[in-house]
Short mmCIF file of C-alpha atoms in Angstrom, two decimals:
data_model
loop_
_atom_site.label_atom_id
_atom_site.label_comp_id
_atom_site.label_asym_id
_atom_site.label_seq_id
_atom_site.Cartn_x
_atom_site.Cartn_y
_atom_site.Cartn_z
CA MET F 82 57.80 110.62 92.84
CA SER F 83 56.57 106.50 92.27
CA ALA F 84 58.69 103.30 90.59
CA GLY F 85 56.77 104.31 87.29
CA GLU F 86 56.90 107.52 87.41
CA ARG F 87 58.64 108.72 84.01
CA VAL F 88 61.49 111.32 84.22
CA PRO F 89 62.25 113.54 81.49
CA VAL F 90 66.07 113.01 80.10
CA GLY F 91 67.85 115.79 82.19
CA GLY F 92 65.39 117.08 83.37
CA ASN F 93 64.23 118.87 80.43
CA PRO F 94 60.07 119.57 80.61
CA GLU F 95 60.09 120.47 76.77
CA PHE F 96 61.32 116.46 76.80
CA ALA F 97 58.46 115.08 79.06
CA ASP F 98 56.82 113.86 75.80
CA LEU F 99 59.50 112.40 73.52
CA ASP F 100 61.50 110.36 76.51
CA HIS F 101 58.99 107.11 76.63
CA ALA F 102 60.43 105.78 73.23
CA TRP F 103 64.09 106.83 73.77
CA GLY F 104 66.91 103.81 74.90
CA ASP F 105 69.13 103.36 77.05
CA GLY F 106 71.87 104.56 75.43
CA THR F 107 70.36 108.13 74.59
CA ARG F 108 69.01 108.14 78.10
CA CYS F 109 72.48 107.40 80.17
CA VAL F 110 73.33 110.44 77.19
CA HIS F 111 71.11 113.03 78.56
CA ALA F 112 70.75 112.14 81.85
CA GLY F 113 71.42 114.74 85.29
CA GLN F 114 71.72 117.32 81.72
CA HIS F 115 69.65 120.73 82.64
CA ALA F 116 67.80 122.13 79.71
CA ALA F 117 70.64 124.00 76.77
CA VAL F 118 71.17 128.01 78.09
CA PRO F 119 72.62 129.58 75.25
CA GLY F 120 75.87 130.72 75.88
CA GLU F 121 76.63 128.10 78.74
CA PRO F 122 78.91 125.03 78.60
CA LEU F 123 77.55 121.73 76.33
CA VAL F 124 78.79 119.13 79.52
CA ALA F 125 78.92 120.93 83.13
CA GLY F 126 82.38 121.03 85.27
CA PRO F 127 82.42 120.41 89.25
CA VAL F 128 81.39 122.53 92.32
CA LEU F 129 84.44 122.65 94.02
CA SER F 130 83.25 124.92 96.10
CA THR F 131 82.91 124.30 100.32
CA GLN F 132 81.13 128.11 101.18
CA TYR F 133 78.02 129.36 98.85
CA HIS F 134 77.23 132.73 98.84
CA LEU F 135 74.35 133.85 101.64
CA SER F 136 71.40 136.31 102.05
CA PRO F 137 72.51 139.47 104.42
CA GLY F 138 69.74 139.39 106.13
CA GLY F 139 69.84 136.10 106.65
CA GLU F 140 66.58 135.27 105.90
CA GLY F 141 67.75 131.97 104.15
CA GLY F 142 66.19 130.31 100.89
CA GLU F 143 69.43 129.20 99.70
CA THR F 144 70.22 125.94 97.62
CA ASP F 145 73.32 125.14 98.69
CA VAL F 146 74.91 126.10 101.72
CA TYR F 147 77.35 124.50 103.20
CA GLY F 148 79.53 121.64 101.06
CA ARG F 149 78.53 119.25 103.54
CA ALA F 150 74.86 119.59 103.35
CA GLY F 151 74.90 120.56 99.51
CA ASN F 152 76.40 120.46 96.03
CA PRO F 153 75.02 120.99 92.55
CA THR F 154 77.37 117.90 91.14
CA TRP F 155 75.80 115.88 93.71
CA ARG F 156 72.67 117.02 92.22
CA ALA F 157 73.01 116.22 88.92
CA LEU F 158 74.62 112.65 89.89
CA GLU F 159 71.37 111.96 91.45
CA GLN F 160 69.36 113.26 89.03
CA ALA F 161 71.17 111.54 86.38
CA ILE F 162 70.51 107.92 88.32
CA GLY F 163 67.66 108.30 89.63
CA GLU F 164 66.29 108.94 86.11
CA LEU F 165 67.16 105.57 85.73
CA ASP F 166 66.97 103.63 88.63
CA GLY F 167 63.27 105.07 88.95
CA GLY F 168 62.80 106.43 92.17
CA ARG F 169 64.81 109.49 94.16
CA CYS F 170 68.48 108.90 94.73
CA VAL F 171 70.98 110.16 97.07
CA VAL F 172 74.45 109.54 97.12
CA PHE F 173 77.28 108.93 98.86
CA PRO F 174 81.75 107.66 99.07
CA SER F 175 81.29 104.70 98.72
CA GLY F 176 78.84 101.55 98.58
CA MET F 177 79.62 100.93 101.40
CA ALA F 178 78.75 104.19 103.38
CA ALA F 179 75.20 103.84 101.21
CA ILE F 180 74.64 100.59 102.71
CA THR F 181 75.54 101.15 105.81
CA THR F 182 73.96 105.30 106.16
CA LEU F 183 70.84 102.52 105.11
CA LEU F 184 70.67 100.57 107.37
CA ARG F 185 71.91 103.02 110.19
CA VAL F 186 68.65 104.80 109.35
CA LEU F 187 66.10 102.46 109.17
CA LEU F 188 67.34 99.75 111.84
CA ARG F 189 66.95 99.75 115.58
CA PRO F 190 67.92 98.03 118.53
CA GLY F 191 65.79 94.86 118.92
CA ASP F 192 65.17 94.89 115.07
CA ARG F 193 65.58 92.20 112.54
CA LEU F 194 67.97 92.61 109.34
CA VAL F 195 67.80 89.46 106.66
CA LEU F 196 70.87 89.91 104.72
CA PRO F 197 72.32 87.06 102.11
CA SER F 198 74.84 84.71 103.33
CA ASP F 199 77.13 84.66 99.83
CA GLY F 200 76.76 88.59 99.56
CA TYR F 201 79.64 91.08 99.83
CA PHE F 202 81.18 89.77 102.96
CA ALA F 203 82.23 93.11 104.40
CA VAL F 204 78.01 94.28 104.80
CA ARG F 205 78.22 91.10 106.94
CA GLU F 206 81.02 91.98 108.64
CA TRP F 207 80.02 95.06 109.52
CA ALA F 208 76.09 94.29 110.50
CA ARG F 209 77.79 91.16 112.95
CA THR F 210 79.99 94.11 114.67
CA GLU F 211 78.28 97.50 114.32
CA LEU F 212 74.88 97.05 114.08
CA SER F 213 74.14 96.92 117.64
CA GLY F 214 71.60 94.95 119.31
CA VAL F 215 70.38 94.00 116.01
CA SER F 216 69.54 90.50 115.40
CA VAL F 217 71.02 89.21 111.41
CA ARG F 218 70.61 85.98 109.92
CA GLU F 219 71.53 84.75 106.66
CA ALA F 220 69.99 83.19 103.79
CA PRO F 221 71.62 82.15 100.73
CA THR F 222 70.43 83.79 97.45
CA ALA F 223 69.22 81.25 95.29
CA GLY F 224 66.67 80.13 98.57
CA PRO F 225 65.36 77.94 99.96
CA TRP F 226 63.28 81.32 101.39
CA THR F 227 60.94 79.29 103.92
CA GLU F 228 57.67 81.87 105.69
CA ASP F 229 60.41 81.92 108.64
CA VAL F 230 63.07 83.45 107.15
CA PHE F 231 61.11 86.88 106.33
CA ASP F 232 59.57 86.80 110.59
CA GLY F 233 60.17 89.76 112.78
CA ALA F 234 62.37 91.36 110.13
CA VAL F 235 62.35 94.72 109.56
CA LEU F 236 64.15 94.97 106.36
CA VAL F 237 65.66 91.99 103.74
CA LEU F 238 68.38 92.81 101.69
CA LEU F 239 68.97 91.06 98.51
CA GLU F 240 71.52 91.51 96.13
CA THR F 241 71.00 89.56 93.29
CA PRO F 242 73.02 89.17 90.57
CA SER F 243 75.09 87.51 94.44
CA ASN F 244 78.40 88.78 95.22
CA PRO F 245 80.66 86.65 93.80
CA GLY F 246 78.73 83.58 93.67
CA LEU F 247 75.77 85.00 90.54
CA ASP F 248 72.98 83.40 92.08
CA VAL F 249 70.04 85.14 91.22
CA CYS F 250 66.82 85.56 93.83
CA ASP F 251 63.14 86.67 92.11
CA ILE F 252 62.87 89.64 93.52
CA ARG F 253 59.77 90.47 92.89
CA GLU F 254 58.02 87.40 94.64
CA LEU F 255 60.31 87.30 97.77
CA ALA F 256 59.26 91.66 97.63
CA ARG F 257 55.95 90.68 98.04
CA ARG F 258 56.45 87.90 100.57
CA ALA F 259 58.65 90.43 102.76
CA ASN F 260 56.32 92.90 102.28
CA ALA F 261 53.34 90.99 103.43
CA ALA F 262 55.00 89.99 106.88
CA GLY F 263 55.89 93.76 107.10
CA ALA F 264 59.52 93.48 105.96
CA MET F 265 61.14 96.14 103.64
CA VAL F 266 62.93 95.41 100.75
CA ALA F 267 66.87 96.24 99.65
CA VAL F 268 68.41 95.16 96.44
CA ASP F 269 71.73 95.56 96.00
CA ASN F 270 71.96 96.25 92.24
CA THR F 271 75.86 97.06 92.09
CA THR F 272 76.32 93.47 89.77
CA ALA F 273 73.25 94.34 86.97
CA THR F 274 73.33 98.38 87.40
CA PRO F 275 70.22 99.69 86.59
CA LEU F 276 69.83 99.18 82.71
CA GLY F 277 70.22 95.63 83.50
CA GLN F 278 67.20 95.38 85.72
CA ARG F 279 65.14 97.73 87.62
CA PRO F 280 64.49 96.50 90.94
CA LEU F 281 61.91 99.29 92.43
CA GLU F 282 59.77 98.00 89.22
CA LEU F 283 59.53 94.74 90.64
CA GLY F 284 58.33 96.10 93.73
CA ALA F 285 61.53 96.30 96.02
CA ASP F 286 61.42 99.63 98.46
CA VAL F 287 65.46 100.18 97.48
CA VAL F 288 68.24 99.49 95.47
CA ILE F 289 71.89 100.26 96.32
CA ALA F 290 74.72 99.96 94.01
CA SER F 291 78.16 100.86 94.56
CA ASP F 292 79.13 103.16 91.87
CA THR F 293 82.98 101.92 91.66
CA LYS F 294 81.58 99.57 89.45
CA ALA F 295 80.04 99.34 86.18
CA LEU F 296 78.27 102.94 86.67
CA SER F 297 81.53 104.58 87.03
CA GLY F 298 83.38 102.17 85.05
CA HIS F 299 86.87 103.57 84.44
CA SER F 300 88.04 102.12 88.28
CA ASP F 301 89.25 105.42 89.01
CA VAL F 302 86.10 106.31 91.01
CA LEU F 303 84.61 105.41 94.35
CA LEU F 304 81.00 106.26 94.78
CA GLY F 305 77.79 104.10 95.62
CA HIS F 306 74.52 105.06 96.06
CA VAL F 307 71.05 104.37 96.97
CA THR F 308 67.35 105.10 95.62
CA VAL F 309 64.39 104.97 97.12
CA ARG F 310 61.02 105.64 96.38
CA ASP F 311 59.52 107.01 99.42
CA ALA F 312 60.26 110.74 99.53
CA ASP F 313 60.24 110.91 103.51
CA LEU F 314 63.42 108.38 103.32
CA ALA F 315 64.87 110.14 100.51
CA ASP F 316 65.15 113.51 103.07
CA ALA F 317 66.48 111.32 106.13
CA LEU F 318 69.84 109.49 104.18
CA ARG F 319 70.36 113.64 102.83
CA ARG F 320 70.17 114.37 106.39
CA ALA F 321 72.31 111.35 108.16
CA ARG F 322 74.54 112.25 105.23
CA THR F 323 75.12 115.81 106.13
CA LEU F 324 75.25 114.65 109.71
CA SER F 325 77.91 111.69 109.57
CA GLY F 326 80.14 113.89 106.94
CA ALA F 327 79.84 110.59 105.06
CA ILE F 328 79.52 112.96 101.80
CA PRO F 329 81.17 111.74 97.75
CA GLY F 330 83.44 115.05 96.56
CA PRO F 331 82.51 116.74 93.63
CA PHE F 332 85.24 115.83 91.61
CA GLU F 333 84.57 112.06 91.85
CA THR F 334 80.66 112.66 91.52
CA TRP F 335 81.64 114.69 88.58
CA LEU F 336 83.98 111.38 86.79
CA ALA F 337 81.10 108.73 87.96
CA LEU F 338 78.64 111.86 86.04
CA ARG F 339 81.01 111.82 83.22
CA GLY F 340 80.44 107.83 83.19
CA LEU F 341 77.44 107.14 83.01
CA GLY F 342 77.55 108.53 79.02
CA THR F 343 79.44 105.67 77.69
CA LEU F 344 77.03 103.17 80.33
CA ASP F 345 75.12 101.23 77.65
CA LEU F 346 77.90 100.96 75.20
CA ARG F 347 80.76 99.63 77.90
CA LEU F 348 78.11 97.03 79.33
CA ALA F 349 76.88 96.22 75.58
CA ARG F 350 80.41 94.91 74.93
CA GLN F 351 81.29 93.35 78.20
CA ALA F 352 77.82 91.07 77.65
CA GLU F 353 79.24 90.46 74.37
CA ASN F 354 82.67 89.42 75.08
CA ALA F 355 81.16 87.66 78.80
CA ARG F 356 79.03 85.11 76.35
CA ALA F 357 82.11 84.51 73.89
CA VAL F 358 84.04 83.79 77.08
CA ALA F 359 81.21 81.34 78.75
CA GLU F 360 81.40 79.51 75.06
CA ALA F 361 85.04 79.55 75.71
CA LEU F 362 85.15 78.09 79.24
CA HIS F 363 82.34 75.52 78.30
CA ASP F 364 83.94 71.88 78.39
CA HIS F 365 87.52 73.27 78.59
CA PRO F 366 89.15 71.24 81.12
CA ALA F 367 90.37 73.48 83.27
CA VAL F 368 87.33 74.75 84.25
CA ARG F 369 84.16 73.69 86.30
CA GLY F 370 81.47 75.70 87.85
CA LEU F 371 80.74 78.06 85.34
CA ARG F 372 78.35 80.58 85.92
CA TRP F 373 76.82 83.45 84.45
CA PRO F 374 73.20 84.58 84.55
CA GLY F 375 73.55 85.17 80.89
CA TRP F 376 74.13 80.94 79.87
CA GLU F 377 71.07 79.75 79.29
CA SER F 378 72.37 76.56 80.95
CA ASP F 379 72.52 78.01 83.80
CA PRO F 380 70.78 77.32 86.93
CA ALA F 381 70.04 81.30 87.41
CA HIS F 382 69.34 81.93 84.19
CA ALA F 383 65.10 81.43 83.63
CA VAL F 384 65.24 83.48 86.98
CA ALA F 385 67.21 86.15 85.37
CA ALA F 386 66.07 85.71 82.23
CA ARG F 387 62.69 87.15 84.22
CA GLN F 388 63.35 90.20 85.62
CA MET F 389 67.26 91.42 83.87
CA ARG F 390 67.28 93.49 80.55
CA ARG F 391 71.33 92.75 80.12
CA PHE F 392 73.28 89.86 81.77
CA GLY F 393 76.19 92.30 82.55
CA GLY F 394 80.19 91.35 82.25
CA VAL F 395 80.98 89.40 85.63
CA LEU F 396 81.34 85.64 85.12
CA GLY F 397 83.17 83.35 88.70
CA PHE F 398 84.77 80.03 87.70
CA GLU F 399 86.17 78.03 89.27
CA LEU F 400 90.42 76.20 88.17
CA PRO F 401 92.04 73.90 90.46
CA ASP F 402 93.43 74.94 92.83
CA ALA F 403 95.18 78.48 93.63
CA ASP F 404 97.95 77.50 91.86
CA ALA F 405 96.57 77.08 88.87
CA VAL F 406 94.79 80.35 88.71
CA ARG F 407 98.69 82.08 89.34
CA ARG F 408 99.55 80.81 86.65
CA PHE F 409 96.40 81.45 84.63
CA LEU F 410 97.15 84.77 85.57
CA GLU F 411 100.83 84.80 84.62
CA ARG F 412 100.69 83.88 80.71
CA SER F 413 97.20 86.08 79.89
CA ARG F 414 98.88 89.23 78.51
CA LEU F 415 95.07 90.62 79.42
CA VAL F 416 93.77 89.70 82.11
CA GLY F 417 94.44 91.51 85.03
CA ALA F 418 94.54 89.91 89.06
CA ALA F 419 92.74 92.82 90.56
CA THR F 420 89.35 92.80 93.05
CA SER F 421 86.74 95.06 92.19
CA PHE F 422 84.68 94.58 88.74
CA GLY F 423 82.86 96.30 86.09
CA GLY F 424 86.17 98.18 84.65
CA LEU F 425 86.95 98.58 80.95
CA HIS F 426 89.69 96.31 81.86
CA THR F 427 89.02 92.68 81.93
CA THR F 428 89.86 91.34 85.70
CA ALA F 429 90.28 88.42 88.21
CA ASP F 430 90.07 87.91 91.74
CA ARG F 431 90.91 84.54 93.38
CA ARG F 432 88.43 85.06 96.09
CA ALA F 433 89.48 83.21 98.74
CA ARG F 434 92.05 85.37 98.61
CA TRP F 435 89.92 87.72 101.10
CA GLY F 436 87.61 84.96 102.96
CA ASP F 437 84.55 84.43 100.95
CA PRO F 438 83.81 80.98 101.43
CA VAL F 439 84.38 79.71 98.15
CA PRO F 440 87.20 76.75 97.38
CA GLU F 441 90.91 78.52 96.70
CA GLY F 442 90.51 78.49 92.70
CA PHE F 443 87.07 80.28 92.31
CA LEU F 444 87.50 83.22 90.24
CA ARG F 445 85.70 86.20 89.79
CA LEU F 446 86.33 87.58 86.33
CA SER F 447 85.11 90.82 85.12
CA VAL F 448 85.29 90.97 82.03
CA GLY F 449 86.32 94.44 79.92
CA CYS F 450 85.98 96.09 76.77
CA GLU F 451 88.13 95.05 74.93
CA ASP F 452 88.02 93.31 71.48
CA THR F 453 86.39 89.73 71.79
CA ALA F 454 88.72 88.11 69.44
CA ASP F 455 91.75 88.91 72.12
CA LEU F 456 90.30 88.82 74.05
CA VAL F 457 89.28 84.63 74.20
CA ALA F 458 92.70 84.04 71.86
CA ASP F 459 94.29 85.13 75.49
CA ILE F 460 92.02 83.53 77.84
CA ARG F 461 92.44 80.45 75.87
CA ALA F 462 95.87 80.01 75.82
CA ALA F 463 96.19 81.15 79.27
CA LEU F 464 94.18 78.07 80.08
CA ASP F 465 96.27 75.50 78.11
CA GLY F 466 97.68 72.87 80.20
CA ILE F 467 96.29 74.03 83.60
CA SER F 468 93.91 70.93 84.04
CA TRP F 469 91.88 68.61 86.75
CA PRO F 470 94.03 65.97 88.36
#
């Protein structure tokens, strides 16, 4: 299936001539569902079995034979995400499992990998310690992307918007340049989600995401996925998943599928809240370095506006120091101190505590689905009395 090929919503051929006009909300609610069968459940539950009936004669042909190799609930979520991403999806038990499996499948000793120097720190750490014989080159998301960055590269990984700094790069342009140099391009789309950005349509070869974040959206699931345009690569990823045992649990997969149905609604509220919070933080005496790609004065806004359909609910900003962060979080009634992002609840994470190369007072704020006025008032009150020296 090519990036531009449309899959009928819910896999139902009856809808093939209709779904081109359907919006994100409809596609999220119906993605991954099958045609209605009278007497069958409207919403299928998780398939928990590890064993399946085999043909007595051993002639084969069964869709599923053993729980490590396949599961109907995996396939339902893969179909749903694949419809939204525009490719062939393979799900994994976490975002890190997804990206490390991709790297193991694509890279061999002597190959060169390009990583974002300001992206998720665990990916850089894993590449340095586990990718034996692979040369790793790092480049900042915002560039400059000089020609030598792509020299000899087999794979270029982009993360846009980056985590935690929220810088943005031009996917279409970098994919063109990387492909011309002989490299594949993978985009970590965790922050944007398939509704916010469709990297395959912009020329990327692979999309990766931690579905622990906004896609599942309820802070109760660890999950990840890889979506690709190439059928052979999808098969290779599934084979690697089966052999390594890096498989998702069917119940967690079902929770993610259930959460996906409200993705459009959640993202809309989070983006509304993010804009309101950005307006409240702009020019506040306690705040410096506010970043949100949807903010018109953000350095990344021009590029983000060309390739992103939504700007999401994650902001970054700096308070004077770690103690100011502590006081802010202690005084807030709605902002919880937690890592990860994309959930229903507004949370803040002081990223320096995890070793990210950011100032001690830098906060990644994941805006939730609270009432906008309540959230803005709470954040303003929590910041009262905090200012830069």
